[in-house]
Amino acid sequence: MSRKLLVDIHTHLYLPRYAQLLRARSQIPRITTLNGEERLVILAGEASTGRPVGPSYWDRNEKLRFMDTHGIDVSIVSPANPWLDFLPPAPAAQACEELNSDLEEYCATSPQLEGTRFKRLYGMAYLPVVPGAEVDAVCRSVESLGKLPHIKGVILGTQGLGQGLDDPVLLPMWETLARAGLVVFLHPHYGMPPSVWGAQENGHVLPLALGFPFETTTAVARLILTGLLDKLPTLKLLLAHSGGALPVLSSRLASCIAHDPVASSRPQHDARYYLGRMWYDAVAYGPEELAFVASTVGRAGRYAGNGKEPETRGTERLLWGTDHPFFPPLKGEAMWMSVTENLDAVKNAPGWSEVEKEGVRGGNAVDLFGL
Ligand code: URA
Ligand code: ZN
């Protein structure tokens, strides 16, 4: 295929059925109406006014229009946070099945990308991973995705069954996901306790800019510590927001593990090694940040400990994204800065070849998701 694709692997939706679920609620998370305008209230501690929400979240034509405006060929859409996290196990399982079927339909009936074998839309599914759920039910849900051909992965928050993702009870879920070959898109929602943001009103800046990435960082560090990546070498973990603070903290993490009497005997490798075992969205908004992430991913082989694993460029594990429909322009401009900045970041990443940039823009996604 000679055509160079732009593939968005970090783009969200609320399916109409999910939006209805949020409208019916009186507590966070919810969609409420203020002065005739719908508002989304999903973050702990945020004002009841939340943020504007509209068709860009649920109307497929809006998604396609946004893609056309920004030259995006293919999107791998994932449900937006907080997924099913707030539901008890039985309603979560039922909603999960219905919503995943809606998502398959949303993608399967999307247009073909002209002159190619690709659809414009593929999906990452919900999982019924909620407090109190049985892991067997989660495994059955993963297995059922095999019947949905346009579903190429799952999106997963960090709460697990209430004890986080390093809960040993979740091992069968990870095994089932690895066996199914599905990409697991690890995405934050909870951030940090609202008290750390202080008393000044700063909108959503601190929870989104800092809390989200730090939540991902913590979740992945815990997975590394628990040895999950040693047990499941074929698991495909894709980290939101370029892995948060993990790339810049990975040597510190490795050092703290090496000096810790409790943790030093696990995991099997130096913590830096595992950075080369995961994938990262390129949603970092800056060229130097992207180049830095790639450099920490590429050096991972140095820490294999057996001298046998090569260092790489790291760019082969970065995949471009937008985080649409979040971060719309404040003044309604047609071109979204949140998109153009992430495109410019790839274009201007210091030291990257054109071939590497093409990979990050689309080729790596085609390979990872098996499109
Ligand atoms: N805000 C959210 O709540 N979720 C995102 O994915 C991005 C911004
Ligand atoms: Zn996101």
mmCIF file of C-alpha atoms and ligand atoms in Angstrom, residues 10-12 78-81 83 155 185 187-188 212 240-241 281 283 322-324 326-327, ligand 2:
data_model
loop_
_atom_site.group_PDB
_atom_site.id
_atom_site.type_symbol
_atom_site.label_atom_id
_atom_site.label_comp_id
_atom_site.label_asym_id
_atom_site.label_seq_id
_atom_site.Cartn_x
_atom_site.Cartn_y
_atom_site.Cartn_z
ATOM 1 C CA HIS A 10 -6.714 8.062 20.745
ATOM 2 C CA THR A 11 -10.195 9.308 19.909
ATOM 3 C CA HIS A 12 -13.270 8.838 22.039
ATOM 4 C CA SER A 78 -12.645 4.088 22.235
ATOM 5 C CA PRO A 79 -15.376 4.837 24.755
ATOM 6 C CA ALA A 80 -14.576 7.866 26.906
ATOM 7 C CA ASN A 81 -14.143 7.739 30.666
ATOM 8 C CA TRP A 83 -16.767 3.775 31.124
ATOM 9 C CA ILE A 155 -10.016 0.423 26.764
ATOM 10 C CA PHE A 185 -5.495 0.861 25.852
ATOM 11 C CA HIS A 187 -6.447 5.275 30.061
ATOM 12 C CA PRO A 188 -6.817 7.397 33.197
ATOM 13 C CA PHE A 212 -4.359 11.958 34.434
ATOM 14 C CA ALA A 240 -2.374 6.971 27.074
ATOM 15 C CA HIS A 241 -0.655 10.359 26.994
ATOM 16 C CA ASP A 281 0.234 7.230 22.075
ATOM 17 C CA VAL A 283 -0.404 12.645 22.480
ATOM 18 C CA THR A 322 -5.949 13.412 19.135
ATOM 19 C CA ASP A 323 -8.048 12.777 22.278
ATOM 20 C CA HIS A 324 -11.079 14.069 20.314
ATOM 21 C CA PHE A 326 -11.959 16.503 24.348
ATOM 22 C CA PHE A 327 -9.956 19.727 24.053
HETATM 23 ZN ZN ZN B 2 -8.375 10.190 26.186
#
